[in-house]
Short mmCIF file of C-alpha atoms in Angstrom, two decimals:
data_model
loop_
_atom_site.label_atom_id
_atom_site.label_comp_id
_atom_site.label_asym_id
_atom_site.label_seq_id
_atom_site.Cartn_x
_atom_site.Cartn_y
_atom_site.Cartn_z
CA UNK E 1 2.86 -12.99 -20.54
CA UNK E 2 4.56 -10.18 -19.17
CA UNK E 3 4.30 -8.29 -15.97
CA UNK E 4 2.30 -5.28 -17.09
CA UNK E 5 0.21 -7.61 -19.53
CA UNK E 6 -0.61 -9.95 -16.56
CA UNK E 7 -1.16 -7.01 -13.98
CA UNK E 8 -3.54 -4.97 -16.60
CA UNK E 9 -5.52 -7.89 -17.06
CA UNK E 10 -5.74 -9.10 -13.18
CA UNK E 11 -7.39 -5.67 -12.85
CA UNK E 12 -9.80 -6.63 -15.65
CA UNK E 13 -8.34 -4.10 -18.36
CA UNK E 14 -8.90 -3.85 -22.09
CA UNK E 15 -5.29 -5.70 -23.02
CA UNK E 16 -5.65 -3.27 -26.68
CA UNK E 17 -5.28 -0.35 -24.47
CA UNK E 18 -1.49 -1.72 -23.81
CA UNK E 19 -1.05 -0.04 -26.67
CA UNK E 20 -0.73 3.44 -25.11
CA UNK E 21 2.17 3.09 -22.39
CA UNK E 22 5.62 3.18 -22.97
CA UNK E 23 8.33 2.83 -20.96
CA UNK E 24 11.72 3.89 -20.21
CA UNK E 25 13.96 1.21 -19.20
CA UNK E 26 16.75 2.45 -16.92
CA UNK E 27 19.83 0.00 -16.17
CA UNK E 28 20.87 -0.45 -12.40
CA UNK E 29 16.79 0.54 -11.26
CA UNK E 30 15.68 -1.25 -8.09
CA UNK E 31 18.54 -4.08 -8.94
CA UNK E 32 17.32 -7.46 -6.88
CA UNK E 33 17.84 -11.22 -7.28
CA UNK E 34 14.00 -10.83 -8.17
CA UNK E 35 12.19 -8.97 -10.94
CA UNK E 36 11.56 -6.04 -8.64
CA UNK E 37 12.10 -3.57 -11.29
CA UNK E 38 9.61 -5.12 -13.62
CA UNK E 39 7.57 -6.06 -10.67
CA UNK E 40 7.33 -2.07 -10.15
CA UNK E 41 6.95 -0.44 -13.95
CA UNK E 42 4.03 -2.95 -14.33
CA UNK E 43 1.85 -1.85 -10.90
CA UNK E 44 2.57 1.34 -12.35
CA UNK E 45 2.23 1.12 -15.10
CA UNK E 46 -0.94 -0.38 -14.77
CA UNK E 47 -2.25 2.64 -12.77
CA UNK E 48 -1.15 4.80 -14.90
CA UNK E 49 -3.04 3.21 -17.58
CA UNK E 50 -5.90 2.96 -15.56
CA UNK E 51 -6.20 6.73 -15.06
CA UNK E 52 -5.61 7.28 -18.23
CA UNK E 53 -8.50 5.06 -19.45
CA UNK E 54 -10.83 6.99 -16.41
CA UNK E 55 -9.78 10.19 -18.27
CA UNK E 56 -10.84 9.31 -21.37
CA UNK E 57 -13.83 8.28 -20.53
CA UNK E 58 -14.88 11.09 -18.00
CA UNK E 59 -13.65 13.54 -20.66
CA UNK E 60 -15.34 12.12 -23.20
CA UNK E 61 -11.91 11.54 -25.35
CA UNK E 62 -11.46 9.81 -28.66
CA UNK E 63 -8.43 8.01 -27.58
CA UNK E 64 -7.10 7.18 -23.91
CA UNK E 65 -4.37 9.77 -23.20
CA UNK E 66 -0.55 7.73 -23.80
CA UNK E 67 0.93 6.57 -20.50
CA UNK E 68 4.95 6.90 -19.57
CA UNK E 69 6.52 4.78 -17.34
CA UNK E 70 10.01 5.90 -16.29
CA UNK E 71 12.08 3.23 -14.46
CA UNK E 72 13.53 6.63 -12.52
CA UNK E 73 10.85 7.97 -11.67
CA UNK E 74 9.54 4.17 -10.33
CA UNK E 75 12.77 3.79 -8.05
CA UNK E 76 12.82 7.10 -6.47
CA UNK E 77 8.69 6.76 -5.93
CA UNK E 78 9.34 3.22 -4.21
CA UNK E 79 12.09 4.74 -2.33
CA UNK E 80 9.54 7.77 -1.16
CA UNK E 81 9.87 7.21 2.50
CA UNK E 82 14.07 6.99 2.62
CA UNK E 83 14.16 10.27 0.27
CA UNK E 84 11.86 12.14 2.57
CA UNK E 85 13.43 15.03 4.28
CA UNK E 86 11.85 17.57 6.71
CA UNK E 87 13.50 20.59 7.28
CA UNK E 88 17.14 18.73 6.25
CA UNK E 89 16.37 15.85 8.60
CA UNK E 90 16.40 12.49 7.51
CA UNK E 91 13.34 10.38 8.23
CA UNK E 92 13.31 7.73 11.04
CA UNK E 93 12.56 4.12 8.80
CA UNK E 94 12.89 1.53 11.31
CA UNK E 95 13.09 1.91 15.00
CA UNK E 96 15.90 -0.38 16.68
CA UNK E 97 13.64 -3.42 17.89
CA UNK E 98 12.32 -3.82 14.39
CA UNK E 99 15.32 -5.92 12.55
CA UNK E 100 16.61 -9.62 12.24
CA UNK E 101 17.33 -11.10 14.89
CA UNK E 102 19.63 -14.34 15.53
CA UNK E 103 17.20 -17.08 17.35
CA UNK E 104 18.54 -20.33 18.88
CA UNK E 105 17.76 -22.28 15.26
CA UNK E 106 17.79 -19.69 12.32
CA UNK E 107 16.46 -15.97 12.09
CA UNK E 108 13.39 -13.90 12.87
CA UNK E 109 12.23 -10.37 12.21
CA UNK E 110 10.50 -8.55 14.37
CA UNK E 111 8.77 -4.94 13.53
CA UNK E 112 8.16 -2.71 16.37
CA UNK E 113 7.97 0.93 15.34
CA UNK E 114 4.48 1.45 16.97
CA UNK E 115 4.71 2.00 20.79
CA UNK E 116 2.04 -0.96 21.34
CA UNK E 117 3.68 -3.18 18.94
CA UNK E 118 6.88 -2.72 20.89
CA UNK E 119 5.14 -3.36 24.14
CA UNK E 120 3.44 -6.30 23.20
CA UNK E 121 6.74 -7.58 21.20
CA UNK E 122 8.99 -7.30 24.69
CA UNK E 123 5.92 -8.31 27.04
CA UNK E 124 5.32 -11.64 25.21
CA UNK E 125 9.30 -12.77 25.70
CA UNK E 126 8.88 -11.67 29.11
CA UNK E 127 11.18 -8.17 29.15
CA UNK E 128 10.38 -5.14 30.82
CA UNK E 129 9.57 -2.03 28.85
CA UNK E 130 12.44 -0.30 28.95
CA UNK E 131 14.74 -3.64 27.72
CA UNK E 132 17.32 -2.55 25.15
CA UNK E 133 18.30 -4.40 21.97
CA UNK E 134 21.17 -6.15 23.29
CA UNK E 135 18.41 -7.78 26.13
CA UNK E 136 16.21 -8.80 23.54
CA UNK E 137 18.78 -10.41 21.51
CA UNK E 138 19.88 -12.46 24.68
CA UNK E 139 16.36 -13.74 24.99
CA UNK E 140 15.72 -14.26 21.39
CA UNK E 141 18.76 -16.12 20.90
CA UNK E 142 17.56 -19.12 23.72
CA UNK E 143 14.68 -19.58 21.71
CA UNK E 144 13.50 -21.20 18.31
CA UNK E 145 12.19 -18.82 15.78
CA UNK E 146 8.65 -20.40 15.22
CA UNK E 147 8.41 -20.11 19.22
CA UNK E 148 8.88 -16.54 19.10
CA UNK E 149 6.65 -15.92 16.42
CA UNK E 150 3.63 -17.69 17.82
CA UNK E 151 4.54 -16.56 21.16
CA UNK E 152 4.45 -12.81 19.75
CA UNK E 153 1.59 -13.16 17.65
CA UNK E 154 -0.81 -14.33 20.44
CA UNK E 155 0.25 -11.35 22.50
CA UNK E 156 -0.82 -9.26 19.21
CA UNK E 157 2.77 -8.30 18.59
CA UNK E 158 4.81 -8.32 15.42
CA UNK E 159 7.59 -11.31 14.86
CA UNK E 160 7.64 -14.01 11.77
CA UNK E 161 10.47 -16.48 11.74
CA UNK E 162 12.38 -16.42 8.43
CA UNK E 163 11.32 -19.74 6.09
CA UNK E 164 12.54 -20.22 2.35
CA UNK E 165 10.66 -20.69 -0.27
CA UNK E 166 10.07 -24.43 -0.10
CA UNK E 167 8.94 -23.48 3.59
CA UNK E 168 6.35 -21.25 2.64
CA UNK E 169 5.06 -22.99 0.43
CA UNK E 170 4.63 -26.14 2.17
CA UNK E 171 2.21 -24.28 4.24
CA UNK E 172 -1.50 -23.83 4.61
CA UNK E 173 -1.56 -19.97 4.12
CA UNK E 174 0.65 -20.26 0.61
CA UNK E 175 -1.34 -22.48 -0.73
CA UNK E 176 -4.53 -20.14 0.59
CA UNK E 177 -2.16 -17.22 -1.24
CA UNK E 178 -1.96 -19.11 -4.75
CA UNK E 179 -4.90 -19.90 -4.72
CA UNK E 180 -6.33 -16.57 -5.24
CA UNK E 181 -6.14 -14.05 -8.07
CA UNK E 182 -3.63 -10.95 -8.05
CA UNK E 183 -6.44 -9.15 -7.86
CA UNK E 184 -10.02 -10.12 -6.47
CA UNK E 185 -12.75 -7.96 -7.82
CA UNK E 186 -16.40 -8.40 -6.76
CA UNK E 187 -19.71 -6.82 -7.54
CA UNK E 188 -21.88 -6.27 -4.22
CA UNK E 189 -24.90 -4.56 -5.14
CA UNK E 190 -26.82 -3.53 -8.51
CA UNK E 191 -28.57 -0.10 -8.11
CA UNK E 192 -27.19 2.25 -10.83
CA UNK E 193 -24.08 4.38 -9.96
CA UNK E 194 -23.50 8.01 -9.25
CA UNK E 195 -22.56 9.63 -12.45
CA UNK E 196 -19.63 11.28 -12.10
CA UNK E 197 -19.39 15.16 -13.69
CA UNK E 198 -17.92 14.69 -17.29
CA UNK E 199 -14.53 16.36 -17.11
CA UNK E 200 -13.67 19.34 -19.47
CA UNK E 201 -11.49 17.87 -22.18
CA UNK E 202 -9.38 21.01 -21.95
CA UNK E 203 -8.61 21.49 -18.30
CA UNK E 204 -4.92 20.77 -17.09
CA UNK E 205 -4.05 19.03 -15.43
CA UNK E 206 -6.72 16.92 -16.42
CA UNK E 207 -7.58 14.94 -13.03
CA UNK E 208 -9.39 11.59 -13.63
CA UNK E 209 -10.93 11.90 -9.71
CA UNK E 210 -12.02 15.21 -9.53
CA UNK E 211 -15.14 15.46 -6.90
CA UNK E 212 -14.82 11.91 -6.28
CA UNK E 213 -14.78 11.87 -2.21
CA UNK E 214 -12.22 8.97 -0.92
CA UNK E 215 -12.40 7.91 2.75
CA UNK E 216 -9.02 6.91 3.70
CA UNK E 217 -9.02 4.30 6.59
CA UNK E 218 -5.53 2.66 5.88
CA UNK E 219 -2.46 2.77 7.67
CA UNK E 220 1.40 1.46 6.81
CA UNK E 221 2.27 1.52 4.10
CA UNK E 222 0.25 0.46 0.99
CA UNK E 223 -3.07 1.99 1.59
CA UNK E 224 -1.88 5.29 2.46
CA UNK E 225 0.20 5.00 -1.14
CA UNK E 226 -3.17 3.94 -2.97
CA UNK E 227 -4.54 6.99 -1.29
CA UNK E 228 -1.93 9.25 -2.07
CA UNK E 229 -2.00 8.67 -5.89
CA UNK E 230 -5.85 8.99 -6.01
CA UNK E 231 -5.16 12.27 -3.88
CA UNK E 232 -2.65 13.39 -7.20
CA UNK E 233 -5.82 12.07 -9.72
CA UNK E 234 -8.07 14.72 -7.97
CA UNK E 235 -10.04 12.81 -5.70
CA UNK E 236 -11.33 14.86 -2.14
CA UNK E 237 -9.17 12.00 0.20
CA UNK E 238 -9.91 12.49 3.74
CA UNK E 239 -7.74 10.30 5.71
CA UNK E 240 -9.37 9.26 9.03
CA UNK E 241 -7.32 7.38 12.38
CA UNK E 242 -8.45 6.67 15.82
CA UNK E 243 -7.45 9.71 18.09
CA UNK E 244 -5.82 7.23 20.24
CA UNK E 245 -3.68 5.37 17.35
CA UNK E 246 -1.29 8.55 16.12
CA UNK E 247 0.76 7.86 13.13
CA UNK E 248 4.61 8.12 12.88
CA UNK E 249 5.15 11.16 12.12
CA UNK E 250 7.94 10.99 8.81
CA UNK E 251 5.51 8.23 7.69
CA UNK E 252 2.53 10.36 7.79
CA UNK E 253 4.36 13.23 6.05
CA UNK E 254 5.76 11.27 2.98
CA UNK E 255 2.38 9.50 2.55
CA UNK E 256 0.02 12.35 3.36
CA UNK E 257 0.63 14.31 0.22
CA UNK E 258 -2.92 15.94 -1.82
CA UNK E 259 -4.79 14.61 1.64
CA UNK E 260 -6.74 15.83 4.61
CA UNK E 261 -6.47 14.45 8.13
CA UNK E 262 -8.88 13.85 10.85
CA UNK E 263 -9.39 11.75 13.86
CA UNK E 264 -12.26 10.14 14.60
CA UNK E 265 -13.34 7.65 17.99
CA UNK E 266 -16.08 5.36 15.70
CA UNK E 267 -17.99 4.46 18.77
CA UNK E 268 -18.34 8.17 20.09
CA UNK E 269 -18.71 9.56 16.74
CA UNK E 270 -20.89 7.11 15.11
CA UNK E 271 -23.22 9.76 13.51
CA UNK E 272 -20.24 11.97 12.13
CA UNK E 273 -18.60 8.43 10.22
CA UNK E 274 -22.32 7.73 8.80
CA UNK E 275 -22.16 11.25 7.79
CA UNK E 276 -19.28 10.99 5.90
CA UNK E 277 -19.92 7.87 4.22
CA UNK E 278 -23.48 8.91 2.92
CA UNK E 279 -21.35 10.93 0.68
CA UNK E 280 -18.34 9.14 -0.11
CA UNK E 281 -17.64 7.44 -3.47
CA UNK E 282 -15.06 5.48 -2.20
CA UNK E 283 -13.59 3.95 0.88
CA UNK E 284 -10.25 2.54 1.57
CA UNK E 285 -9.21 0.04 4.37
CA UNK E 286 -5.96 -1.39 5.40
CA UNK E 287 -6.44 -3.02 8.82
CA UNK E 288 -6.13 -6.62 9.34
CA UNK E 289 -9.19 -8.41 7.84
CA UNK E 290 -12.38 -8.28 10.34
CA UNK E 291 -10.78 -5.69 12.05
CA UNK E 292 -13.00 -3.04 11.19
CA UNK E 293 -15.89 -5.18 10.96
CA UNK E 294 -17.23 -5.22 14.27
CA UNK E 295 -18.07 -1.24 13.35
CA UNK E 296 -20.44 -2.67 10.82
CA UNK E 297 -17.61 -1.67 8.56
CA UNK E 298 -17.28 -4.92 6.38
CA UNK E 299 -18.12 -4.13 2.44
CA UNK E 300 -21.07 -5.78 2.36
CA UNK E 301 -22.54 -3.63 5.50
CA UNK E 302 -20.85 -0.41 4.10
CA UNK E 303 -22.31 -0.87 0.39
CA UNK E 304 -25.59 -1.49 2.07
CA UNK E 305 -25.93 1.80 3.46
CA UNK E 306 -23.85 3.45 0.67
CA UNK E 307 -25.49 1.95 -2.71
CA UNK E 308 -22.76 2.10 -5.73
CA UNK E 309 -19.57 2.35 -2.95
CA UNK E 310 -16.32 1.43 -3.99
CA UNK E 311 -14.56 -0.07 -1.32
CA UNK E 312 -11.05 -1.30 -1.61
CA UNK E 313 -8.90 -3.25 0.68
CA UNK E 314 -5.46 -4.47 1.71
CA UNK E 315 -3.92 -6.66 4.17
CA UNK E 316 -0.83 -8.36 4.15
CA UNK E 317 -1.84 -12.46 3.99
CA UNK E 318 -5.24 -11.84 2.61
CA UNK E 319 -8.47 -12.56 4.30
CA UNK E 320 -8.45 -16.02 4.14
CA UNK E 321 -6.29 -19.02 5.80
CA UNK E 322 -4.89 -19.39 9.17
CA UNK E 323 -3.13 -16.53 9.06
CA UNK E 324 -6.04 -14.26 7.31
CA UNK E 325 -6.56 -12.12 10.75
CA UNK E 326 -2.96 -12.07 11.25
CA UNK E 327 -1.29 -8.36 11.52
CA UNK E 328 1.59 -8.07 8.78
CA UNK E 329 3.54 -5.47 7.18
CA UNK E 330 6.23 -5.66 4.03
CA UNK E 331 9.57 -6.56 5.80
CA UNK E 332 7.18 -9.71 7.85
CA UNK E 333 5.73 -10.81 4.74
CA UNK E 334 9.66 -10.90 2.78
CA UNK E 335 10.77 -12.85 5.50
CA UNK E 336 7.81 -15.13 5.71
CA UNK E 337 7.39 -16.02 1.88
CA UNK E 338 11.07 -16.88 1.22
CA UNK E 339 12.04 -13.01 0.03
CA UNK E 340 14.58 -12.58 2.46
CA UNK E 341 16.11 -15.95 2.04
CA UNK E 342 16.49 -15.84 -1.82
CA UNK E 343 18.02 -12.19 -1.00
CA UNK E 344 20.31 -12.93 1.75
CA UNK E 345 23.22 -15.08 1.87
CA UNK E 346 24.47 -18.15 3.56
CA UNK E 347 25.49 -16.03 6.82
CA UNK E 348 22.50 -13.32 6.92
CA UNK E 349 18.95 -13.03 6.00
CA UNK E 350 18.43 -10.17 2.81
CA UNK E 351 15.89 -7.99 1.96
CA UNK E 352 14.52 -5.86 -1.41
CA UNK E 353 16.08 -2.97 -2.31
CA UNK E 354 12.67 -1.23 -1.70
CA UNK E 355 9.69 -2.27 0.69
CA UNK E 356 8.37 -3.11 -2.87
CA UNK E 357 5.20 -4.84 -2.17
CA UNK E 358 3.86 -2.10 -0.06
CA UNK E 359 4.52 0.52 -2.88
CA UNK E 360 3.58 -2.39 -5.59
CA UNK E 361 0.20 -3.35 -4.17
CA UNK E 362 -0.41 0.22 -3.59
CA UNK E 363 -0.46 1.29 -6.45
CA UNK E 364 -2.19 -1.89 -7.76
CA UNK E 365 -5.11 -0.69 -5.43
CA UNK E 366 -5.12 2.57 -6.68
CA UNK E 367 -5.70 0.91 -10.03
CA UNK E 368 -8.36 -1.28 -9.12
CA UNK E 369 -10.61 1.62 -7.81
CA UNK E 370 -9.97 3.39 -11.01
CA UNK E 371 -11.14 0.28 -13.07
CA UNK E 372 -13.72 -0.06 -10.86
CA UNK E 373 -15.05 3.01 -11.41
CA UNK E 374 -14.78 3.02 -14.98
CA UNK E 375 -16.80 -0.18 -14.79
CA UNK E 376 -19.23 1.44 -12.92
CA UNK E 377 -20.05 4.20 -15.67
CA UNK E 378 -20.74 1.32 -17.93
CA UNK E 379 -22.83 -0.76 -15.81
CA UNK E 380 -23.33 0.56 -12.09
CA UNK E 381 -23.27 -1.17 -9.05
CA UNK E 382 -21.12 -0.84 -6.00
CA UNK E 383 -17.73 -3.02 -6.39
CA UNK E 384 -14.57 -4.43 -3.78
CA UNK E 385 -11.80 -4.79 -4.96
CA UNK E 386 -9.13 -6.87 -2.37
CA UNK E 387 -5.22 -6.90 -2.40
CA UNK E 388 -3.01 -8.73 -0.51
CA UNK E 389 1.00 -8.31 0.17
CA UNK E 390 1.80 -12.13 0.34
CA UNK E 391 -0.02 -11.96 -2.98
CA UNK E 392 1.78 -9.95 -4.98
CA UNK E 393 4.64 -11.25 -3.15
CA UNK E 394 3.99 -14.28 -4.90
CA UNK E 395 3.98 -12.77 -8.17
CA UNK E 396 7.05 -11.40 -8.01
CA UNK E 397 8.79 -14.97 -6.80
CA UNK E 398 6.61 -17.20 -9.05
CA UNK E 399 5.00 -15.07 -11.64
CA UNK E 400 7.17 -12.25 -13.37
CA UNK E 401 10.57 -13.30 -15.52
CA UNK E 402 13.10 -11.03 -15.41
CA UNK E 403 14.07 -9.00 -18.62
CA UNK E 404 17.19 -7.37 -19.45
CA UNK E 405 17.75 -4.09 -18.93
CA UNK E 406 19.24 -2.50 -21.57
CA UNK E 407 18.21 1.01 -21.53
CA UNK E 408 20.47 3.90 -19.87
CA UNK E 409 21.78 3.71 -16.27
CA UNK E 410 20.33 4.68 -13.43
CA UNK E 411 21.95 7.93 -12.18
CA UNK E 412 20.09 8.23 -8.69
CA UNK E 413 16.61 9.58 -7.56
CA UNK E 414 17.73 13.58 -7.96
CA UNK E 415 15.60 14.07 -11.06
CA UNK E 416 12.87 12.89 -9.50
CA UNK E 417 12.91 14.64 -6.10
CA UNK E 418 11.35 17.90 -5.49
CA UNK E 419 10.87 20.03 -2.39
CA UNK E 420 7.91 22.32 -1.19
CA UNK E 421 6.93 24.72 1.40
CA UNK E 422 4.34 22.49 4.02
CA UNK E 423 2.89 22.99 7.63
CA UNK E 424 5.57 20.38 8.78
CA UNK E 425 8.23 22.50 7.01
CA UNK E 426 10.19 22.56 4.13
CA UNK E 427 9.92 18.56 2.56
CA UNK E 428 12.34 16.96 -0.17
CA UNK E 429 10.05 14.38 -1.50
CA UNK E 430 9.72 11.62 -4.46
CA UNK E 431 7.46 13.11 -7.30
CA UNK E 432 5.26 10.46 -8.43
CA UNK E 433 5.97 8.37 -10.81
CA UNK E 434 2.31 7.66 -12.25
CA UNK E 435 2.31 9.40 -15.60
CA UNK E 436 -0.34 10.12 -18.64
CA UNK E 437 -0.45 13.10 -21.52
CA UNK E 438 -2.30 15.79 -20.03
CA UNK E 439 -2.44 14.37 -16.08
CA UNK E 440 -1.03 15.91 -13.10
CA UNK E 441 2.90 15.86 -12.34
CA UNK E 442 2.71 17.02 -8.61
CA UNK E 443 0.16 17.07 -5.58
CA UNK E 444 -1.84 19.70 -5.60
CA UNK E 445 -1.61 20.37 -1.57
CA UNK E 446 1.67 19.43 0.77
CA UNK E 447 0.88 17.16 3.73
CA UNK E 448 -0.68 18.44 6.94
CA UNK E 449 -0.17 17.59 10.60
CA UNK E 450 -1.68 14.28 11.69
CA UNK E 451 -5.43 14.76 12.95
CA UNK E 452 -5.36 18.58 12.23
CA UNK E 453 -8.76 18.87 10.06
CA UNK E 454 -12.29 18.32 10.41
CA UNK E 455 -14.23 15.01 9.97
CA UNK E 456 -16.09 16.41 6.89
CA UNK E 457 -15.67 16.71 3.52
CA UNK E 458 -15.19 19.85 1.63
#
């Protein structure tokens, strides 16, 4: 089977609508000792399709609009956060404590671009705030990888020790990983849906989530890219954060496109969340599993008091197995599921040309809510939908063959970057690379300052 046939049907997808997409194979795209690049046209792909298919039926079409997937337009959209530029400036990626780091028996990678993740990485190895990379590498170097990243996990820090792929998957949590679909999709309630507006079949761009209202609760990096793309689709996407929990700025700029943002304290301002979900369609979460769910925010409690919700999540080992309440983000997981050793060499760890399976499972998730709701104009009911990074991360080391490329090269992201006028100044960005006849080819709306709208919908 290949990747787009295996990642339309993991989202539960009519396999004669494959039908409709074509693709444009580009030579030198995302080039990886894995399948990255067909790793990437089929999560894509498979969105693409999947909007396409919401279209149709919204607009009350004979046929489901044909889908184009251009390898370009895939590299330079996985590549969104490096071609980001503000005002000429380059965005900040990684800050200097988040790297590999030599230990006293092999390698580990630590990610501290948060301010508590830092604190918490250089307080659990017993440094003082202000300790500079060359201090940390002193101290990492006198001890053994898995030390450091238990040690750094129990302090609630950020640090995975680098295993192969033998290693990972002699462990508990890979075989908790495999044992679970690419996708897991679940009904939780049976009242009849919302009916969404039909669409006018004439409109363009024709915008498969128009007045759909999408609470965004995600943060880093695949979320916020599900988010985004149902943001292009039309959807009303109000992004919410703690007021206390700021995001990185570049970050928040390159994924903030066709969104609002607001902060929001969800102990102090209990009645203005239950406000907003009373009228939301869908909501999106990407904190570590149970983290939200002591807010009575778990999908079960949410679609309780929200019949017919959608709610989507994604974490990055799934929420299951010892390491199911485990923080995570795409470099940790490459480095923990053998990624970084099958990309590296003999002398130095590797990594993906792209942070892949953030921008892969993203839009994966954006997918799944568009099945889902097509599946709820059939039948009702309020549906979750669950991704996880080590997940897909398995797909692409177990599940996907490679296939030659053998279309034109790749010339570079230019014909794919665009730049606009914004409130955080003037922004070359990736234009996205999810593609149907008739649908949208840019945001509607720029990004916005973090936190500078109102916790209500429009």
């Amino acid at each position: 089977m290949t990747a787009i046939k295996f990642g339309w049907s993991a989202l539960g997808g009519d396999p004669t609508l494959l039908a409709r997409l074509t693709t444009v194979v580009r030579e030198g795209a995302l080039d990886a000792r894995l399948p990255v690049r067909e790793l990437a046209r089929a999560c894509v792909g498979s969105c693409a399709l999947a909007a396409a298919e919401l279209a149709a039926r919204r607009a009350g079409l004979a046929e489901v609009p044909g889908v184009r997937v251009d390898d370009g337009a895939v590299a330079a959209a996985f590549h969104s956060e490096r071609h980001l530029l503000v005002d000429g400036r380059a965005p900040v990626v990684f800050a200097p404590l988040s790297r590999f780091w030599r230990t006293a028996d092999g390698w580990v990678r630590t990610h501290a671009n948060y301010p508590h993740h830092r604190a918490r990485l250089l307080g659990a190895l017993g440094l003082p705030a202000d300790a500079s990379p060359e201090a940390l590498a002193d101290r990492l170097a006198e001890r053994s990888a898995g030390e450091v990243e238990e040690a750094v996990y129990e302090a609630g820090g950020l640090a995975v020790a680098l295993r192969t792929p033998k290693e990972w998957a002699a462990t508990e949590q890979a075989a908790e990983v495999a044992a679970r679909p690419l996708v897991e999709r679940e009904r939780l309630d049976f009242p009849h849906a919302r009916v969404l507006a039909p669409l006018d079949p004439a409109a363009s761009p024709l915008l498969p989530a128009a007045g759909l209202r999408v609470l965004d609760l995600t943060r880093v990096l695949a979320g916020p890219v599900a988010t985004r793309t149902l943001a292009l689709l039309g959807a009303d996407v109000l992004r919410v954060d703690a007021p206390w929990l700021p995001e990185l700025p570049d970050q928040h700029a390159d994924t903030g496109f066709g969104k609002r943002s607001a902060t929001l304290d969800l102990t102090a301002d209990r009645d203005t969340f239950e406000e907003l979900l009373a009228a939301a369609d869908v909501v999106v979460t990407g904190y570590r599993p149970g983290a939200l769910d002591r807010f009575g925010l778990s999908p079960q409690e949410l679609c309780a008091r929200r019949p017919g919700l959608v709610v989507a999540q994604v974490s990055a080992w799934g929420a299951y197995g010892p390491w199911g309440g485990r923080r995570g983000f795409d470099s940790l997981v490459q480095v923990a599921t053998g990624i970084a050793a099958t990309e590296g060499s003999a002398e130095e760890p590797g990594a993906l040309p792209a942070q892949a399976l953030d921008h892969g499972t993203g839009y994966l998730l954006a997918a799944a809510v568009l099945r889902a709701l097509t599946e709820q104009s059939y039948d009702g009911g309020g549906r979750l939908v669950r991704l996880a990074l080590a997940r897909t991360a398995r797909w692409l080391t177990d599940g996907i063959r490679p296939t030659a490329a053998t279309g034109a090269p790749y010339e570079g992201p230019d014909a794919w970057l665009a730049e606009t006028d914004s409130p955080l100044g003037r922004l070359r960005h990736a234009l996205p690379p999810v593609s149907f006849a008739g649908g949208p080819a840019d945001w509607a709306r720029p990004p916005v300052p973090w936190g500078s709208d109102g916790a209500r919908w429009r």
